[in-house]
Coordinates of C-alpha atoms and ligand atoms in Angstrom, one line a residue:
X13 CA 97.4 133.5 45.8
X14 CA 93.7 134.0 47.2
X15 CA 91.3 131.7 45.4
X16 CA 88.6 134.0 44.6
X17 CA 86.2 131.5 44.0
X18 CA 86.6 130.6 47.0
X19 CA 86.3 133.6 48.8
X20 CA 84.4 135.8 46.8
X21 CA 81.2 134.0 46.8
X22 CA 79.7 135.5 43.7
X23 CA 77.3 134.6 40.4
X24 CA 79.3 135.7 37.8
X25 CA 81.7 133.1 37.0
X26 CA 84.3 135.4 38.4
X27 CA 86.9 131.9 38.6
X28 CA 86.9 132.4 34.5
X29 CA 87.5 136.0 34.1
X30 CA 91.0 136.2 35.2
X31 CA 91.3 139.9 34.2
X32 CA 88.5 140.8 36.4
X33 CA 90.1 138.1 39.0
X34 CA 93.4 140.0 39.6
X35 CA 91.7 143.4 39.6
X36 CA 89.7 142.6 42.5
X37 CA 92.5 141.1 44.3
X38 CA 94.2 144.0 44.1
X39 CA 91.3 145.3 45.3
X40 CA 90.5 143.4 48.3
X41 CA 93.2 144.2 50.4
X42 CA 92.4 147.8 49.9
X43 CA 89.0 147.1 50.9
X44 CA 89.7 145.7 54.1
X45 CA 92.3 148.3 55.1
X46 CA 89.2 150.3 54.9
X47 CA 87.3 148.4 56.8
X48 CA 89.7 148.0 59.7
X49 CA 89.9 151.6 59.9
X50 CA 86.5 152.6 58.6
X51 CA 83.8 149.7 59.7
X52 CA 82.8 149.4 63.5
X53 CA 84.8 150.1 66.2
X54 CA 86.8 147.8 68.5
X55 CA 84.2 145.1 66.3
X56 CA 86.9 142.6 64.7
X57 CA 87.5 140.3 67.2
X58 CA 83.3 140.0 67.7
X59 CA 81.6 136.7 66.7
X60 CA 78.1 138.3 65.3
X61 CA 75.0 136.2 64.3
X62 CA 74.9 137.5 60.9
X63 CA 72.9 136.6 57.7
X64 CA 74.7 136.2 54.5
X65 CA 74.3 136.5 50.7
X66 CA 75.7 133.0 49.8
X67 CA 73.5 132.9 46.3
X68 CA 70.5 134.7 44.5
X69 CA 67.6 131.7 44.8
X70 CA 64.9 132.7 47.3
X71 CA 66.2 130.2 50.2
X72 CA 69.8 130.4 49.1
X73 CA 71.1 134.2 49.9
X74 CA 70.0 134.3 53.9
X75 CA 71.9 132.1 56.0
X76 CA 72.6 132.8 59.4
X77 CA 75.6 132.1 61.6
X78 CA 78.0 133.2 63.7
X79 CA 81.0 135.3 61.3
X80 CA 84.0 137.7 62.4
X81 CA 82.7 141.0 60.4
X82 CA 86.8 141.1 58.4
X83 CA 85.4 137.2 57.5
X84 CA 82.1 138.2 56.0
X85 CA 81.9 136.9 52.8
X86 CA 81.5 139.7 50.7
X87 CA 80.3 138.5 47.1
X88 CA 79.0 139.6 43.8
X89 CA 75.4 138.5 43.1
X90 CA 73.3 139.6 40.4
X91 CA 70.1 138.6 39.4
X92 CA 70.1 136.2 36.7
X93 CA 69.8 137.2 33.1
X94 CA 66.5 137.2 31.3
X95 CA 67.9 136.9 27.5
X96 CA 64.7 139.0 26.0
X97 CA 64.9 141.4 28.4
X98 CA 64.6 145.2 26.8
X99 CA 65.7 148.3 27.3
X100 CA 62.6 150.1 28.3
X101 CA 62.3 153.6 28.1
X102 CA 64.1 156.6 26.3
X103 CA 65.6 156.3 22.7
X104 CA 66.7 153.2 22.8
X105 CA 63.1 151.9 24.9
X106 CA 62.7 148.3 22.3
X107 CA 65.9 147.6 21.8
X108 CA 67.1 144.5 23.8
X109 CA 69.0 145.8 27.2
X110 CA 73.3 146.2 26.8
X111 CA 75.2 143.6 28.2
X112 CA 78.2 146.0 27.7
X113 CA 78.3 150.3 28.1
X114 CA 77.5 152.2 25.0
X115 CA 80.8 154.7 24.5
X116 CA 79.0 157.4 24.6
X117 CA 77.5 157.2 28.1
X118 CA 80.5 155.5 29.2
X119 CA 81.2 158.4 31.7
X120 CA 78.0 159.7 32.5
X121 CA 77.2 156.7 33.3
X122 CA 80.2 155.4 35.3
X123 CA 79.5 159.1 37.4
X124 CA 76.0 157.6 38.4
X125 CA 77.6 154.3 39.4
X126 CA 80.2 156.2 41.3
X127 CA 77.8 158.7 43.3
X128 CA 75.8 155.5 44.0
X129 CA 78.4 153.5 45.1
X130 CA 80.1 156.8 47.2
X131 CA 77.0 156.5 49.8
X132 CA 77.4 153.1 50.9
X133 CA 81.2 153.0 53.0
X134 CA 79.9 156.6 54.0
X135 CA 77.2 154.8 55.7
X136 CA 79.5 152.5 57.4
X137 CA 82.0 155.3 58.0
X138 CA 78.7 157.8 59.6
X139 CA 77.8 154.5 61.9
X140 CA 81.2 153.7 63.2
X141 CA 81.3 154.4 66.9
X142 CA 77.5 153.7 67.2
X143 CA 78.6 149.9 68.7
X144 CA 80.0 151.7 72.3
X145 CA 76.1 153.0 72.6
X146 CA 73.7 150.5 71.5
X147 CA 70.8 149.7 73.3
X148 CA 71.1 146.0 73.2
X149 CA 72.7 143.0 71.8
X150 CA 69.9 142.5 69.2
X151 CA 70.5 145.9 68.0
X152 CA 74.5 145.7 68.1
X153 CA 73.7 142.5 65.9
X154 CA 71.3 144.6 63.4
X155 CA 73.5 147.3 63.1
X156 CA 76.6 145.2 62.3
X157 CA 74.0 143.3 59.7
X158 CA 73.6 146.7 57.9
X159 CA 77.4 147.7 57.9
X160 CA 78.5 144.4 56.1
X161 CA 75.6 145.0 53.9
X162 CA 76.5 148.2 53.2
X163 CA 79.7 146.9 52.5
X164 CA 78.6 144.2 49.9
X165 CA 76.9 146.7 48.1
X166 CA 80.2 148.8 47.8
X167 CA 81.2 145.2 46.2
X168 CA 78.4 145.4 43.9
X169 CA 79.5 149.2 42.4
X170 CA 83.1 147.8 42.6
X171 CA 82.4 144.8 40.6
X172 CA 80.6 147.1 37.7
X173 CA 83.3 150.1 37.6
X174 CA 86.2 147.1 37.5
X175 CA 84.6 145.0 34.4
X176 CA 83.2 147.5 32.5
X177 CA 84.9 150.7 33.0
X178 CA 88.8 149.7 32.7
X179 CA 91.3 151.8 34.1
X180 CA 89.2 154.7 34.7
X181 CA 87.3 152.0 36.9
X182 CA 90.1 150.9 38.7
X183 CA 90.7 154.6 39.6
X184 CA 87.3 155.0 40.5
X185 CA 87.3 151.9 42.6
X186 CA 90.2 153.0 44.7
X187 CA 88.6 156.9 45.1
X188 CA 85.8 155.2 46.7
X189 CA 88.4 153.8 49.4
X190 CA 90.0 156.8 49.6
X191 CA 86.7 159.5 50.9
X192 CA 85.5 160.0 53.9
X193 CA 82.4 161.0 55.0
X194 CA 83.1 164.7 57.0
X195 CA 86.0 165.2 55.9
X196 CA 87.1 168.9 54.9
X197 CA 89.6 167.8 51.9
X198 CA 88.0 164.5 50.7
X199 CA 84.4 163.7 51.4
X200 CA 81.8 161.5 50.1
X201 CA 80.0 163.3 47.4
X202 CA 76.4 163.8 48.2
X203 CA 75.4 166.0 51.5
X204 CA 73.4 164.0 53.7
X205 CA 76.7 161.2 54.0
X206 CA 78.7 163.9 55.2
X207 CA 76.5 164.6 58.5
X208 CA 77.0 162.7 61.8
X209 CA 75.3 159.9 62.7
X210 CA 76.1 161.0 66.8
X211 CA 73.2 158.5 68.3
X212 CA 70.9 155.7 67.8
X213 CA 68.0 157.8 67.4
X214 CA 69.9 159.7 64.2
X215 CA 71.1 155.7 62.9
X216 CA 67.2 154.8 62.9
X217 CA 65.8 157.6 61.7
X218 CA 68.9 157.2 58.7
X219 CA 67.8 153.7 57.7
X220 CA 64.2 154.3 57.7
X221 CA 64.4 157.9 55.8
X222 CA 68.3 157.7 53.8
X223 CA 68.4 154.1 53.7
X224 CA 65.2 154.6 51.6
X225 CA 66.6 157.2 49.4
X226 CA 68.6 154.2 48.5
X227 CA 65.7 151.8 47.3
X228 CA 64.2 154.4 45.6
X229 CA 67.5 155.4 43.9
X230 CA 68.3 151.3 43.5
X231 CA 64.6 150.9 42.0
X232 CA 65.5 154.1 39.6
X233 CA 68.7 151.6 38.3
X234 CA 67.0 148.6 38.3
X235 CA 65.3 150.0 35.1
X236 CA 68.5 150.8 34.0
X237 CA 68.8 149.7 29.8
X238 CA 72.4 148.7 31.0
X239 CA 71.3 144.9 32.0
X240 CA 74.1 144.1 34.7
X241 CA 73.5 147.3 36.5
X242 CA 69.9 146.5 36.4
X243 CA 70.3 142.9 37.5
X244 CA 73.1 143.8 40.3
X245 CA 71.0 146.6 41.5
X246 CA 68.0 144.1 41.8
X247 CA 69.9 141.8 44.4
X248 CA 70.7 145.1 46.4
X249 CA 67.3 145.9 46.9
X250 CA 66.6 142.6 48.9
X251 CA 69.5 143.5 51.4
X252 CA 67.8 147.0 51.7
X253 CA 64.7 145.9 52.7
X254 CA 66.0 144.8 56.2
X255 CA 67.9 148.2 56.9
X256 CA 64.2 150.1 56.6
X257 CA 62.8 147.4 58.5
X258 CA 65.9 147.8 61.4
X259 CA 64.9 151.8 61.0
X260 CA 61.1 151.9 60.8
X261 CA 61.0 149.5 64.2
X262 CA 63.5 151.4 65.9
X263 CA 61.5 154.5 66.1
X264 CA 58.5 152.9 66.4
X265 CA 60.0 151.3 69.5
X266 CA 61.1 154.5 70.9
X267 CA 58.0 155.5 70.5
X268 CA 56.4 153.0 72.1
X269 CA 58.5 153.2 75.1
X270 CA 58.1 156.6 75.6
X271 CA 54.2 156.3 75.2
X272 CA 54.5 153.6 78.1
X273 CA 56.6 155.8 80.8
X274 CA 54.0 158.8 79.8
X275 CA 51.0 156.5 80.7
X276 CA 52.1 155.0 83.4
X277 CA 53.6 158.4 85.1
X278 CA 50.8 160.5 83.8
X279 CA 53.8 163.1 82.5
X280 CA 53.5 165.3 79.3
X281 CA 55.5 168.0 79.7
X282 CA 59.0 167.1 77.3
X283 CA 61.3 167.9 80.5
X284 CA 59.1 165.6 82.9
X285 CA 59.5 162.6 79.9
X286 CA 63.3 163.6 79.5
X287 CA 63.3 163.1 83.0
X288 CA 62.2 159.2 83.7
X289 CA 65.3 158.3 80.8
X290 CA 62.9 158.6 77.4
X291 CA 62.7 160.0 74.6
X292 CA 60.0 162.8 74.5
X293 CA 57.5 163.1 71.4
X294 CA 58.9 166.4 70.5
X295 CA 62.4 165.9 69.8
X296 CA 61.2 162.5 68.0
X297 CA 59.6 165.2 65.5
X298 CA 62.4 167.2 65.5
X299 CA 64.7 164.6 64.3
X300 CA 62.5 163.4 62.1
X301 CA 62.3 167.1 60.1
X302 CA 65.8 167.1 60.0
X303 CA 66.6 163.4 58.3
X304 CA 63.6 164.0 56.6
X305 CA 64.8 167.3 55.0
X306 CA 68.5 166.1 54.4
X307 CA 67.5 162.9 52.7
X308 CA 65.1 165.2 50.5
X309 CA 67.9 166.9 48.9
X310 CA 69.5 163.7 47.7
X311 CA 67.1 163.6 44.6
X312 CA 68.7 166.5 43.1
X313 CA 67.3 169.4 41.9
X314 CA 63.6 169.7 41.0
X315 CA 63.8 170.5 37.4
X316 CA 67.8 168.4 36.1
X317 CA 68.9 168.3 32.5
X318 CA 70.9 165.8 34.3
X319 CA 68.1 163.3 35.1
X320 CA 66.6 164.0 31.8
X321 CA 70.3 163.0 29.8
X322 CA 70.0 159.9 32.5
X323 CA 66.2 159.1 31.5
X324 CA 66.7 159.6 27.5
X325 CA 69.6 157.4 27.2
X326 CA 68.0 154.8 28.8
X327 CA 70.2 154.5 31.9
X328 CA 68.5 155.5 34.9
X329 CA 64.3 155.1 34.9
X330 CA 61.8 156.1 36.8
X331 CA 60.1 153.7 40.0
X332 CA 58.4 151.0 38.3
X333 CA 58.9 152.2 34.9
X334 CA 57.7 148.9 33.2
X335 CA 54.6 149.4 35.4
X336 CA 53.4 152.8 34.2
X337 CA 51.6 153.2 31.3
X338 CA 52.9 155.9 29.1
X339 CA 55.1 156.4 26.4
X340 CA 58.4 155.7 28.4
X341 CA 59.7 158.7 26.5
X342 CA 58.5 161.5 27.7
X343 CA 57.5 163.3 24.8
X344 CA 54.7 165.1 25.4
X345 CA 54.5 164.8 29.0
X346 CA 54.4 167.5 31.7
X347 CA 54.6 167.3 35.7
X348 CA 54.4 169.6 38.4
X349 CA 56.8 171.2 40.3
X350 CA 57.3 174.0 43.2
X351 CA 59.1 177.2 43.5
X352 CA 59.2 180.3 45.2
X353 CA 57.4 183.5 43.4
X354 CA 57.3 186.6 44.9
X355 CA 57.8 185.2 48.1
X356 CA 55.2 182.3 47.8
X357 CA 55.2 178.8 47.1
X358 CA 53.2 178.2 43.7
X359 CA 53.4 175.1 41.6
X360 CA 53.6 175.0 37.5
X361 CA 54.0 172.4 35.2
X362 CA 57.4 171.5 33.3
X363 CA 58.1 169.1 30.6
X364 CA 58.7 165.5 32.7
X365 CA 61.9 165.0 31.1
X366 CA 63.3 167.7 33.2
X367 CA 61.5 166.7 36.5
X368 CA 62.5 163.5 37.2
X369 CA 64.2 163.7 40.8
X370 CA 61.3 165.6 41.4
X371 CA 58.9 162.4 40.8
X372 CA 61.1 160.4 42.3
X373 CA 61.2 162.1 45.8
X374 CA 57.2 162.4 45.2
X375 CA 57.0 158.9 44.7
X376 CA 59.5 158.5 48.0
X377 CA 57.3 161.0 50.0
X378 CA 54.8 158.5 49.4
X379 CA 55.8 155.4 51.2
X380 CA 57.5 157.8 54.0
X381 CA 53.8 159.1 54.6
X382 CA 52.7 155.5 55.4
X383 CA 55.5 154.7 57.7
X384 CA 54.8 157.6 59.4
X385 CA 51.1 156.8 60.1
X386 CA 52.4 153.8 61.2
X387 CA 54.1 155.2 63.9
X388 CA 51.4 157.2 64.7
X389 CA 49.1 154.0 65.3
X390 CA 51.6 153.2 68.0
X391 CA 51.0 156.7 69.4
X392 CA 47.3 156.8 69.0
X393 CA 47.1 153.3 71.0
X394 CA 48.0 154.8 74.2
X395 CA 46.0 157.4 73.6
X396 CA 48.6 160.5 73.9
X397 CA 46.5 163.2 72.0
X398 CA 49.9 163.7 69.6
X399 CA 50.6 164.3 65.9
X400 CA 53.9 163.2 63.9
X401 CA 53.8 165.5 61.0
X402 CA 56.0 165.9 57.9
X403 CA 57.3 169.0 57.3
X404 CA 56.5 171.0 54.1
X405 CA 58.4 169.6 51.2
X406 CA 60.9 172.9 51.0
X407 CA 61.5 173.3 54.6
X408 CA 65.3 173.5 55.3
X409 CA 66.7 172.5 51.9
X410 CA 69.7 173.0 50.2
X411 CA 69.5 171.6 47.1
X412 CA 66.9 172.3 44.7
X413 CA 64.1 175.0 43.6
X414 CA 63.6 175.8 47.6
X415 CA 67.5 176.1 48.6
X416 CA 68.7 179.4 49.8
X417 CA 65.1 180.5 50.9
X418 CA 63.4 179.8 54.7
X419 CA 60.8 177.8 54.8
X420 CA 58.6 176.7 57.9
X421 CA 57.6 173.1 58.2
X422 CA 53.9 174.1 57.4
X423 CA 55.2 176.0 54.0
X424 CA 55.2 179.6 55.0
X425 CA 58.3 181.6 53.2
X426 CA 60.1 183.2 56.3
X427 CA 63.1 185.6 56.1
X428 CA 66.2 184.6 57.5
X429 CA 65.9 186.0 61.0
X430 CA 62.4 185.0 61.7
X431 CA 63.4 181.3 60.3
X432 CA 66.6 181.0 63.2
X433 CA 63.9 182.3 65.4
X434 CA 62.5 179.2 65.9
X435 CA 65.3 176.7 64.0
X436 CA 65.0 174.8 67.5
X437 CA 62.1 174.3 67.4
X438 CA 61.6 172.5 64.4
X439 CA 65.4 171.1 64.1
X440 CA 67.4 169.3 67.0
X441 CA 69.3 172.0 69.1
X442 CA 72.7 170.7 70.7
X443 CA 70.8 170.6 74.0
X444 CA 68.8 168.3 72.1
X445 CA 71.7 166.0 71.1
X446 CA 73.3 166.2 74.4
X447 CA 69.7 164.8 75.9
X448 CA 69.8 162.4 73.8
X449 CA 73.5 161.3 73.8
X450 CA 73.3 161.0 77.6
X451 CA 70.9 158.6 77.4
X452 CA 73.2 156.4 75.5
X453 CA 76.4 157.2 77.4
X454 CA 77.4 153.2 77.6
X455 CA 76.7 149.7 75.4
X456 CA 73.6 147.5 77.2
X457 CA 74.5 143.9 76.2
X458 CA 73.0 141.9 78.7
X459 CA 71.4 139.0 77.1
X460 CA 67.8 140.2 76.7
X461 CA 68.1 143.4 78.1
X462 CA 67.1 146.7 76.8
X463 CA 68.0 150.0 77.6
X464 CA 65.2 152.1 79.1
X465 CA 64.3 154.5 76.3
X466 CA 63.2 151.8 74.1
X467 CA 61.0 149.0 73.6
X468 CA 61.9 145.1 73.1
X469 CA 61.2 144.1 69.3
X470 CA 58.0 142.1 69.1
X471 CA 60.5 139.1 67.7
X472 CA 64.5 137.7 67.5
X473 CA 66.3 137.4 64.6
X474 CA 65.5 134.3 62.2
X475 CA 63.4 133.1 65.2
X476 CA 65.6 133.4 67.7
X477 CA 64.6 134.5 71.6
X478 CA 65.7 138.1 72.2
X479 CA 67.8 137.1 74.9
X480 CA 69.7 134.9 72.4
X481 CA 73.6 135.9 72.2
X482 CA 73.6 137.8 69.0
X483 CA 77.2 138.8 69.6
X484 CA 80.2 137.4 71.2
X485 CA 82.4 139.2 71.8
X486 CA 85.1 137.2 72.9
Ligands
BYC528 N1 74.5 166.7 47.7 O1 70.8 167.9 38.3 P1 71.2 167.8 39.7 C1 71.9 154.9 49.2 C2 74.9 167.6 42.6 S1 71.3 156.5 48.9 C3 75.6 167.1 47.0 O2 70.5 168.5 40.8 P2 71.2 165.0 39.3 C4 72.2 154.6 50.6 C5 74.9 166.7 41.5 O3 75.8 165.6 41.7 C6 71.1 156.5 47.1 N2 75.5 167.3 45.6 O4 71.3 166.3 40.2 C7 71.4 155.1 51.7 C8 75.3 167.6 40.4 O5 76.7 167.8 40.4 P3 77.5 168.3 39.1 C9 72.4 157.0 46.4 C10 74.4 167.0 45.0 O6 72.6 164.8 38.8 C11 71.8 154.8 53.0 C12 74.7 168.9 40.8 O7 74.4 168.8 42.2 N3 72.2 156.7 45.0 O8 72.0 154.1 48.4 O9 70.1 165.0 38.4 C13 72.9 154.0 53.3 C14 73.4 169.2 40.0 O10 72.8 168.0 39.7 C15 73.2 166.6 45.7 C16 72.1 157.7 44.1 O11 72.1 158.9 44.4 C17 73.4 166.4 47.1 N4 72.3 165.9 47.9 O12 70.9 164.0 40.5 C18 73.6 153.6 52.3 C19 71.9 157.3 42.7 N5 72.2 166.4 44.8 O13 77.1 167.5 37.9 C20 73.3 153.8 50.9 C21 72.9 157.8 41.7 C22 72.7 166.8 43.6 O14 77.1 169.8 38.9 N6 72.9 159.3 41.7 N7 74.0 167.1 43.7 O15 79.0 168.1 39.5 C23 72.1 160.0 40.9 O16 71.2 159.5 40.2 C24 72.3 161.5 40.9 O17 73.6 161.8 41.0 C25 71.5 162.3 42.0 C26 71.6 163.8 41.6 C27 70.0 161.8 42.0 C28 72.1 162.1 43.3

């Protein structure tokens, strides 16, 4: 018999709910099935200098040390209960928040928890076979970091569907084993964790643009009127931090390095980059356009009764709802959104309620504009006379008010043809890929080396030198 307390590091008294305890033992096993087939290749046998959760207090949940990734300590944390807290927005806003689920948003909410919970062994499943390519052992180390992660926060959905949701739960719970991201007959639910993660280019640009889908998403449940939801989403956001952080410096390091060889060869053109073994500007933008775009999509649709249901019921708010000062309800309020009249893009107001993904990915297009400058800082430094842009909100979408029409990155409505005209120029072509996936044809893991197409970090991990052994492999 596995003592849970023991292994399950976790907050929740777990040892004294022995419902609960059996149905996550029954779970467990599942779970690590999953993650011998699933979670990084040829990995299990690796000794990797990892950080882990071990409580909630500032100084408590980040230790470091070497673990086997099937040993990681995957535990349930959530933040710790503030009695007065309130539910506070929709009907119920003034209430005090539920410690249980109301029956009557038993499934719409257990759907939400579900779809949120879908994305995070995708992530691990898109990220697999990235190991055999990485670009150095501090970067083997940072991936594996974000897989377990990932994995805890499947732990963290698990946890809510098996205590509050019953045998539907349990169901649910073992459905979230039993996708797979790409595949034909059973894949994960929302788009973007069905696409290849082929290269290390793609995994950074995921964490900094998807990865942020997911704060934004985990900020939108932190409001939630359902308190352990709230409180368990709160602890995930502190794990998510360092998986933006791992994807805004790896392309700011790519960036970097490709500024150098430019500088110091006095090249420009994209083939005479490609060919001293970087990465040029141009297919950096392109990539960019297309995670950019996918991860768009995963706020829903523009205008959603859905979101509205969510928003009204008090279990899904809007980013820092308790800082926004309104009515929390919604009544009265309108907010613009964009669509396609007549073969333009005009913008017209609709009741809030309905158009809250669409605030949400506004609010999201807002931080992803200041990482972006910051990247172009590193570009503007060496003095290459080039601009990282955004592309128009509606290019090459396929969800929402702007799916099914072809838009250019600067906003012009294209017809079909003219829009394939120049798809590769805006979007990666399999040329592209293959470019880029022959720079990463083997692993580099000599201690302190990096491969040439990008940069050292400025720093180790938890203060260690970068040619410390992040991974042993053993
Ligand atoms: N792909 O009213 P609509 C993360 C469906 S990432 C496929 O437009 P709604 C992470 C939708 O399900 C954060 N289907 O949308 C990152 C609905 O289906 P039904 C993940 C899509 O419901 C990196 C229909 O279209 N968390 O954590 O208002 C690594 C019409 O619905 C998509 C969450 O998403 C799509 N892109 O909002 C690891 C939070 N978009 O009802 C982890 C939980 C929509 O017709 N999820 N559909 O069958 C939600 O809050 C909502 O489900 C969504 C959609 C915001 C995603």
């Amino acid at each position: 018999m596995i003592d849970y307390t023991e292994k399950i590091p976790n907050n929740i008294d777990l040892g004294r709910d022995r419902v609960l305890q059996r149905a996550l033992e029954h779970w467990q096993p599942a779970y690590l099935n999953w993650w011998y087939d699933m979670g990084p290749n040829e990995s299990h046998n690796y000794e990797v200098y990892l950080r882990t959760a071990v409580s909630v207090e500032p100084d408590g949940w980040a230790q470091f040390g070497y673990v086997r990734m099937p040993e990681y300590r995957w535990g349930i944390f959530l933040q710790p209960r503030d009695e007065k807290r309130q539910v506070n927005f929709g009907t119920h806003k003034g209430d005090p928040a539920w410690q249980d689920v109301h029956g009557e948003y038993r499934s719409t909410l257990r759907r939400v928890i579900v779809t949120q919970g879908d994305t995070e062994p995708a992530s691990v499943e898109q990220q697999k076979m990235l190991g055999a390519s990485c670009p150095s052992m501090y970067d083997l180390r940072n991936i594996f970091q974000v897989n377990v992660e990932e994995g805890r926060h499947l732990w963290a959905m698990v946890y809510l569907l098996h205590r509050y949701f019953g045998r539907d739960g349990r169901e649910e719970a073992e459905a979230l084993l039993a996708r797979r991201s790409g595949d034909t007959d059973n894949p994960r639910i929302l788009g973007a964790f069905n696409e290849p993660t082929p290269d290390w280019l793609s995994f950074y640009m995921f964490t900094f643009f998807t990865d942020r889908d997911g704060k934004f998403q985990l900020c939108a449940l932190a409001e939630s009127g359902f308190d352990p939801l709230a409180r368990t989403c709160r602890f995930m956001l502190t794990e998510e931090a360092h998986h933006m952080f791992v994807g805004e410096t790896g392309i700011s390091r790519i960036i970097q390095r490709t500024c150098e060889v430019m500088k110091e060869n006095k090249v420009e053109d994209p083939s005479d980059v490609r060919s001293l073994g970087v990465i040029d500007l141009q297919t950096i933008q392109k990539y960019l356009n297309f995670h950019y775009s996918v991860t768009l999509d995963l706020y829903g649709s523009d205008v959603s009764s859905n979101a509205a249901n969510y928003y009204t019921s008090g279990l899904k708010g809007r980013f820092e709802e308790t800082k926004i000062d309104d009515d929390h309800q919604l009544i009265e309020a309108q907010y613009p959104v964009s669509e396609v009249v007549g073969g333009k893009i005009v913008t017209k107001n609709v009741p809030a309620l309905t158009a809250l993904n669409e605030r949400l990915r506004d609010d999201y297009i807002r931080e992803i504009e200041s990482g972006l400058s910051r990247w172009q800082r590193v570009i503007d430094k060496s003095g290459i006379p080039f601009r990282l842009t955004l592309p128009h909100k509606g290019f090459h979408r396929a969800i929402g008010n702007f799916a099914g029409y072809f838009i250019s990155p600067e906003g012009e409505v294209l017809s079909q043809e003219a829009w394939k005209q120049h798809e590769f120029e805006w979007m990666p072509s399999p040329r592209d890929h293959e470019f880029v996936q022959s720079l990463m044809s083997g692993r580099v893991v000599e201690l302190g080396k990096f491969a040439n197409w990008i940069a050292p970090p400025t720093r180790g991990i938890n203060n260690q030198p970068l040619n410390f052994e992040y991974v042993r492999f053993n």
